Short mmCIF file of N, CA and C in Angstrom, two decimals:
data_model
loop_
_atom_site.label_atom_id
_atom_site.label_comp_id
_atom_site.label_asym_id
_atom_site.label_seq_id
_atom_site.Cartn_x
_atom_site.Cartn_y
_atom_site.Cartn_z
N UNK A 27 31.31 16.83 -20.25
CA UNK A 27 29.94 16.54 -19.86
C UNK A 27 29.68 17.21 -18.52
N UNK A 28 28.88 18.23 -18.49
CA UNK A 28 28.61 18.98 -17.27
C UNK A 28 27.89 18.11 -16.26
N UNK A 29 28.34 18.17 -15.01
CA UNK A 29 27.71 17.39 -13.96
C UNK A 29 28.14 15.94 -13.92
N UNK A 30 28.92 15.54 -14.88
CA UNK A 30 29.37 14.15 -14.92
C UNK A 30 30.56 13.97 -13.99
N UNK A 31 30.51 12.90 -13.25
CA UNK A 31 31.66 12.54 -12.43
C UNK A 31 31.98 11.08 -12.67
N UNK A 32 33.17 10.72 -12.31
CA UNK A 32 33.59 9.33 -12.34
C UNK A 32 33.36 8.79 -10.93
N UNK A 33 32.72 7.66 -10.84
CA UNK A 33 32.50 7.02 -9.54
C UNK A 33 33.03 5.60 -9.62
N UNK A 34 33.93 5.27 -8.71
CA UNK A 34 34.50 3.93 -8.63
C UNK A 34 33.88 3.19 -7.44
N UNK A 35 33.61 1.91 -7.63
CA UNK A 35 33.05 1.08 -6.57
C UNK A 35 33.72 -0.28 -6.60
N UNK A 36 34.04 -0.78 -5.43
CA UNK A 36 34.62 -2.12 -5.31
C UNK A 36 33.62 -3.04 -4.61
N UNK A 37 33.88 -4.33 -4.69
CA UNK A 37 32.98 -5.35 -4.19
C UNK A 37 32.61 -5.16 -2.73
N UNK A 38 33.51 -4.66 -1.92
CA UNK A 38 33.24 -4.47 -0.50
C UNK A 38 32.22 -3.36 -0.22
N UNK A 39 31.86 -2.59 -1.27
CA UNK A 39 30.86 -1.54 -1.13
C UNK A 39 31.43 -0.14 -1.04
N UNK A 40 32.74 -0.01 -0.91
CA UNK A 40 33.35 1.32 -0.85
C UNK A 40 33.19 2.01 -2.21
N UNK A 41 32.82 3.30 -2.17
CA UNK A 41 32.70 4.09 -3.40
C UNK A 41 33.58 5.33 -3.30
N UNK A 42 34.02 5.79 -4.45
CA UNK A 42 34.93 6.94 -4.52
C UNK A 42 34.50 7.82 -5.68
N UNK A 43 34.14 9.06 -5.40
CA UNK A 43 33.77 10.00 -6.44
C UNK A 43 35.02 10.71 -6.94
N UNK A 44 35.11 10.81 -8.26
CA UNK A 44 36.26 11.44 -8.93
C UNK A 44 37.59 10.96 -8.37
N UNK A 45 37.83 9.64 -8.41
CA UNK A 45 39.09 9.11 -7.87
C UNK A 45 40.29 9.59 -8.69
N UNK A 46 41.39 9.77 -8.00
CA UNK A 46 42.63 10.14 -8.67
C UNK A 46 43.14 8.93 -9.45
N UNK A 47 44.06 9.18 -10.36
CA UNK A 47 44.69 8.09 -11.10
C UNK A 47 45.38 7.13 -10.13
N UNK A 48 46.04 7.68 -9.12
CA UNK A 48 46.72 6.85 -8.13
C UNK A 48 45.74 5.93 -7.41
N UNK A 49 44.57 6.44 -7.04
CA UNK A 49 43.58 5.61 -6.37
C UNK A 49 43.05 4.53 -7.31
N UNK A 50 42.81 4.86 -8.58
CA UNK A 50 42.36 3.84 -9.53
C UNK A 50 43.40 2.74 -9.71
N UNK A 51 44.67 3.11 -9.73
CA UNK A 51 45.74 2.10 -9.81
C UNK A 51 45.67 1.17 -8.60
N UNK A 52 45.47 1.75 -7.42
CA UNK A 52 45.37 0.97 -6.20
C UNK A 52 44.15 0.07 -6.20
N UNK A 53 43.01 0.57 -6.65
CA UNK A 53 41.79 -0.22 -6.67
C UNK A 53 41.91 -1.41 -7.63
N UNK A 54 42.52 -1.20 -8.78
CA UNK A 54 42.74 -2.31 -9.72
C UNK A 54 43.66 -3.36 -9.11
N UNK A 55 44.66 -2.91 -8.38
CA UNK A 55 45.57 -3.85 -7.72
C UNK A 55 44.84 -4.67 -6.65
N UNK A 56 43.90 -4.03 -5.96
CA UNK A 56 43.12 -4.75 -4.95
C UNK A 56 42.33 -5.90 -5.58
N UNK A 57 41.81 -5.69 -6.77
CA UNK A 57 41.08 -6.75 -7.47
C UNK A 57 42.03 -7.88 -7.81
N UNK A 58 43.22 -7.53 -8.22
CA UNK A 58 44.20 -8.53 -8.65
C UNK A 58 44.77 -9.33 -7.49
N UNK A 59 45.02 -8.70 -6.36
CA UNK A 59 45.78 -9.43 -5.35
C UNK A 59 45.33 -9.25 -3.91
N UNK A 60 44.31 -8.45 -3.67
CA UNK A 60 43.99 -8.15 -2.27
C UNK A 60 42.54 -8.43 -1.89
N UNK A 61 41.87 -9.32 -2.58
CA UNK A 61 40.58 -9.80 -2.13
C UNK A 61 39.33 -9.11 -2.62
N UNK A 62 39.44 -7.99 -3.32
CA UNK A 62 38.22 -7.39 -3.89
C UNK A 62 37.84 -8.21 -5.12
N UNK A 63 36.56 -8.53 -5.26
CA UNK A 63 36.09 -9.34 -6.38
C UNK A 63 36.02 -8.56 -7.69
N UNK A 64 35.70 -7.26 -7.59
CA UNK A 64 35.54 -6.47 -8.81
C UNK A 64 35.75 -4.99 -8.52
N UNK A 65 35.95 -4.25 -9.60
CA UNK A 65 36.00 -2.80 -9.61
C UNK A 65 35.12 -2.34 -10.76
N UNK A 66 34.21 -1.40 -10.49
CA UNK A 66 33.37 -0.79 -11.52
C UNK A 66 33.60 0.71 -11.46
N UNK A 67 33.84 1.31 -12.62
CA UNK A 67 34.02 2.76 -12.72
C UNK A 67 32.97 3.28 -13.70
N UNK A 68 32.11 4.17 -13.22
CA UNK A 68 30.99 4.72 -14.01
C UNK A 68 31.21 6.17 -14.34
N UNK A 69 30.65 6.59 -15.49
CA UNK A 69 30.48 8.00 -15.80
C UNK A 69 29.05 8.32 -15.41
N UNK A 70 28.87 8.95 -14.27
CA UNK A 70 27.53 9.12 -13.71
C UNK A 70 26.64 10.04 -14.53
N UNK A 71 27.20 10.95 -15.30
CA UNK A 71 26.39 11.88 -16.08
C UNK A 71 26.12 11.43 -17.50
N UNK A 72 26.48 10.21 -17.85
CA UNK A 72 26.26 9.74 -19.22
C UNK A 72 24.76 9.67 -19.50
N UNK A 73 24.31 10.20 -20.65
CA UNK A 73 22.88 10.24 -20.94
C UNK A 73 22.24 8.85 -21.01
N UNK A 74 22.99 7.85 -21.40
CA UNK A 74 22.42 6.51 -21.52
C UNK A 74 22.42 5.76 -20.19
N UNK A 75 23.17 6.26 -19.21
CA UNK A 75 23.24 5.60 -17.91
C UNK A 75 23.97 4.28 -17.93
N UNK A 76 24.56 3.94 -19.04
CA UNK A 76 25.23 2.65 -19.19
C UNK A 76 26.64 2.82 -19.74
N UNK A 77 27.38 3.72 -19.16
CA UNK A 77 28.74 3.97 -19.60
C UNK A 77 29.67 3.67 -18.43
N UNK A 78 30.39 2.55 -18.55
CA UNK A 78 31.25 2.13 -17.46
C UNK A 78 32.38 1.24 -17.97
N UNK A 79 33.34 1.04 -17.09
CA UNK A 79 34.39 0.06 -17.30
C UNK A 79 34.47 -0.73 -16.00
N UNK A 80 34.75 -2.01 -16.09
CA UNK A 80 34.83 -2.84 -14.90
C UNK A 80 35.87 -3.92 -15.10
N UNK A 81 36.36 -4.43 -13.98
CA UNK A 81 37.33 -5.52 -14.07
C UNK A 81 37.11 -6.49 -12.92
N UNK A 82 37.60 -7.70 -13.14
CA UNK A 82 37.50 -8.76 -12.14
C UNK A 82 38.55 -9.80 -12.47
N UNK A 83 38.82 -10.65 -11.50
CA UNK A 83 39.66 -11.80 -11.77
C UNK A 83 38.70 -12.97 -12.00
N UNK A 84 38.89 -13.71 -13.07
CA UNK A 84 37.95 -14.75 -13.45
C UNK A 84 38.68 -15.90 -14.13
N UNK A 85 38.00 -16.99 -14.31
CA UNK A 85 38.55 -18.10 -15.09
C UNK A 85 38.14 -17.92 -16.54
N UNK A 86 39.10 -18.08 -17.45
CA UNK A 86 38.76 -17.97 -18.86
C UNK A 86 38.22 -19.31 -19.36
N UNK A 87 37.98 -19.42 -20.64
CA UNK A 87 37.41 -20.64 -21.21
C UNK A 87 38.30 -21.87 -21.03
N UNK A 88 39.58 -21.66 -20.81
CA UNK A 88 40.53 -22.77 -20.59
C UNK A 88 40.72 -23.08 -19.11
N UNK A 89 39.97 -22.40 -18.24
CA UNK A 89 40.06 -22.67 -16.81
C UNK A 89 41.21 -21.96 -16.10
N UNK A 90 41.89 -21.06 -16.80
CA UNK A 90 43.00 -20.31 -16.23
C UNK A 90 42.48 -19.03 -15.57
N UNK A 91 43.06 -18.68 -14.40
CA UNK A 91 42.71 -17.42 -13.75
C UNK A 91 43.34 -16.29 -14.53
N UNK A 92 42.53 -15.30 -14.89
CA UNK A 92 43.00 -14.14 -15.64
C UNK A 92 42.22 -12.92 -15.20
N UNK A 93 42.73 -11.79 -15.54
CA UNK A 93 42.00 -10.54 -15.33
C UNK A 93 41.13 -10.28 -16.56
N UNK A 94 39.90 -9.91 -16.34
CA UNK A 94 39.01 -9.55 -17.43
C UNK A 94 38.60 -8.10 -17.23
N UNK A 95 38.56 -7.37 -18.32
CA UNK A 95 38.11 -5.97 -18.27
C UNK A 95 36.99 -5.84 -19.29
N UNK A 96 35.93 -5.15 -18.90
CA UNK A 96 34.78 -4.94 -19.77
C UNK A 96 34.43 -3.46 -19.77
N UNK A 97 33.94 -3.00 -20.91
CA UNK A 97 33.42 -1.64 -20.96
C UNK A 97 32.10 -1.64 -21.71
N UNK A 98 31.29 -0.65 -21.41
CA UNK A 98 29.99 -0.52 -22.05
C UNK A 98 29.75 0.94 -22.35
N UNK A 99 29.25 1.19 -23.55
CA UNK A 99 28.94 2.55 -24.00
C UNK A 99 27.52 2.58 -24.55
N UNK A 100 26.55 2.32 -23.70
CA UNK A 100 25.16 2.29 -24.13
C UNK A 100 24.53 0.94 -23.86
N UNK A 101 23.70 0.48 -24.78
CA UNK A 101 22.96 -0.77 -24.61
C UNK A 101 23.83 -2.01 -24.70
N UNK A 102 23.20 -3.17 -24.59
CA UNK A 102 23.92 -4.45 -24.58
C UNK A 102 24.77 -4.70 -25.83
N UNK A 103 24.41 -4.10 -26.96
CA UNK A 103 25.20 -4.28 -28.18
C UNK A 103 26.49 -3.47 -28.15
N UNK A 104 26.69 -2.66 -27.14
CA UNK A 104 27.90 -1.83 -26.99
C UNK A 104 28.68 -2.25 -25.73
N UNK A 105 28.67 -3.54 -25.44
CA UNK A 105 29.35 -4.08 -24.27
C UNK A 105 30.47 -5.00 -24.76
N UNK A 106 31.71 -4.70 -24.38
CA UNK A 106 32.87 -5.43 -24.88
C UNK A 106 33.75 -5.90 -23.72
N UNK A 107 34.54 -6.93 -23.98
CA UNK A 107 35.47 -7.42 -22.96
C UNK A 107 36.76 -7.87 -23.60
N UNK A 108 37.79 -7.91 -22.75
CA UNK A 108 39.10 -8.42 -23.15
C UNK A 108 39.75 -9.04 -21.92
N UNK A 109 40.59 -10.03 -22.16
CA UNK A 109 41.37 -10.63 -21.09
C UNK A 109 42.73 -9.96 -21.04
N UNK A 110 43.22 -9.78 -19.83
CA UNK A 110 44.48 -9.08 -19.61
C UNK A 110 45.38 -9.97 -18.78
N UNK A 111 46.64 -10.07 -19.16
CA UNK A 111 47.58 -10.93 -18.44
C UNK A 111 48.42 -10.19 -17.41
N UNK A 112 48.50 -8.88 -17.52
CA UNK A 112 49.39 -8.13 -16.64
C UNK A 112 48.64 -6.98 -15.97
N UNK A 113 48.90 -6.82 -14.69
CA UNK A 113 48.24 -5.78 -13.90
C UNK A 113 48.49 -4.39 -14.48
N UNK A 114 49.69 -4.09 -14.92
CA UNK A 114 49.97 -2.74 -15.42
C UNK A 114 49.17 -2.43 -16.69
N UNK A 115 48.87 -3.43 -17.49
CA UNK A 115 48.04 -3.21 -18.67
C UNK A 115 46.61 -2.90 -18.23
N UNK A 116 46.10 -3.67 -17.29
CA UNK A 116 44.77 -3.42 -16.75
C UNK A 116 44.68 -2.01 -16.18
N UNK A 117 45.67 -1.62 -15.39
CA UNK A 117 45.67 -0.29 -14.79
C UNK A 117 45.69 0.80 -15.85
N UNK A 118 46.45 0.60 -16.90
CA UNK A 118 46.53 1.58 -17.97
C UNK A 118 45.19 1.74 -18.69
N UNK A 119 44.50 0.64 -18.92
CA UNK A 119 43.19 0.69 -19.57
C UNK A 119 42.19 1.44 -18.70
N UNK A 120 42.14 1.09 -17.43
CA UNK A 120 41.15 1.72 -16.53
C UNK A 120 41.44 3.21 -16.34
N UNK A 121 42.68 3.57 -16.08
CA UNK A 121 42.99 4.98 -15.88
C UNK A 121 42.83 5.78 -17.17
N UNK A 122 43.16 5.17 -18.30
CA UNK A 122 42.98 5.84 -19.59
C UNK A 122 41.51 6.11 -19.88
N UNK A 123 40.67 5.12 -19.62
CA UNK A 123 39.23 5.29 -19.81
C UNK A 123 38.70 6.41 -18.91
N UNK A 124 39.07 6.36 -17.64
CA UNK A 124 38.59 7.36 -16.68
C UNK A 124 39.01 8.77 -17.07
N UNK A 125 40.21 8.91 -17.61
CA UNK A 125 40.73 10.22 -17.99
C UNK A 125 40.22 10.67 -19.37
N UNK A 126 39.54 9.79 -20.09
CA UNK A 126 39.04 10.15 -21.41
C UNK A 126 40.10 10.14 -22.49
N UNK A 127 41.20 9.42 -22.26
CA UNK A 127 42.24 9.34 -23.28
C UNK A 127 41.72 8.56 -24.49
N UNK A 128 42.21 8.89 -25.66
CA UNK A 128 41.75 8.23 -26.88
C UNK A 128 42.35 6.84 -27.08
N UNK A 129 43.48 6.57 -26.49
CA UNK A 129 44.20 5.31 -26.75
C UNK A 129 44.01 4.25 -25.67
N UNK A 130 43.01 4.36 -24.81
CA UNK A 130 42.89 3.47 -23.67
C UNK A 130 42.60 2.02 -24.05
N UNK A 131 42.02 1.76 -25.21
CA UNK A 131 41.75 0.39 -25.63
C UNK A 131 43.02 -0.34 -26.04
N UNK A 132 44.08 0.40 -26.24
CA UNK A 132 45.39 0.01 -26.72
C UNK A 132 45.79 -1.46 -26.74
N UNK A 133 45.75 -2.03 -27.90
CA UNK A 133 46.37 -3.32 -28.14
C UNK A 133 45.65 -4.55 -27.60
N UNK A 134 44.53 -4.40 -26.93
CA UNK A 134 43.81 -5.56 -26.41
C UNK A 134 42.88 -6.10 -27.48
N UNK A 135 42.58 -7.38 -27.40
CA UNK A 135 41.65 -8.01 -28.33
C UNK A 135 40.25 -7.95 -27.72
N UNK A 136 39.52 -6.93 -28.09
CA UNK A 136 38.18 -6.71 -27.55
C UNK A 136 37.18 -7.55 -28.32
N UNK A 137 36.26 -8.17 -27.60
CA UNK A 137 35.19 -8.93 -28.24
C UNK A 137 33.86 -8.44 -27.66
N UNK A 138 32.82 -8.52 -28.49
CA UNK A 138 31.50 -8.14 -27.99
C UNK A 138 31.10 -9.15 -26.94
N UNK A 139 30.64 -8.65 -25.80
CA UNK A 139 30.21 -9.52 -24.71
C UNK A 139 28.72 -9.81 -24.91
N UNK A 140 28.40 -11.09 -25.03
CA UNK A 140 27.01 -11.48 -25.18
C UNK A 140 26.50 -12.03 -23.88
N UNK A 141 25.23 -11.86 -23.66
CA UNK A 141 24.60 -12.30 -22.43
C UNK A 141 23.66 -13.45 -22.73
N UNK A 142 23.76 -14.52 -21.97
CA UNK A 142 22.85 -15.65 -22.15
C UNK A 142 21.46 -15.25 -21.68
N UNK A 143 20.49 -15.66 -22.43
CA UNK A 143 19.09 -15.35 -22.07
C UNK A 143 18.53 -16.40 -21.14
#
């Protein structure tokens, strides 16, 4: 995609254009253990303007703290999420998505994310 770049942003407001894989690994770790609330990685040149992956630490339906990762490829009907138990799995998903690898969804149970009206 010509003109498209990957832009990463963390809760503190820091942004990084075309982050390296090493930096994305570090940013995901910051969400897990170093106080950043979230990480969002966008494809800025996507024609729909809604192509991203994001992660945060959150409580699941059972009240347990877990990592959640979400991706969107267009409108609200193309927004999915999965819970992740291990940081290295989260890092693999985020770096795989950013690099455009075909197997980045690997083995997670993705569900359509619905939004309450």
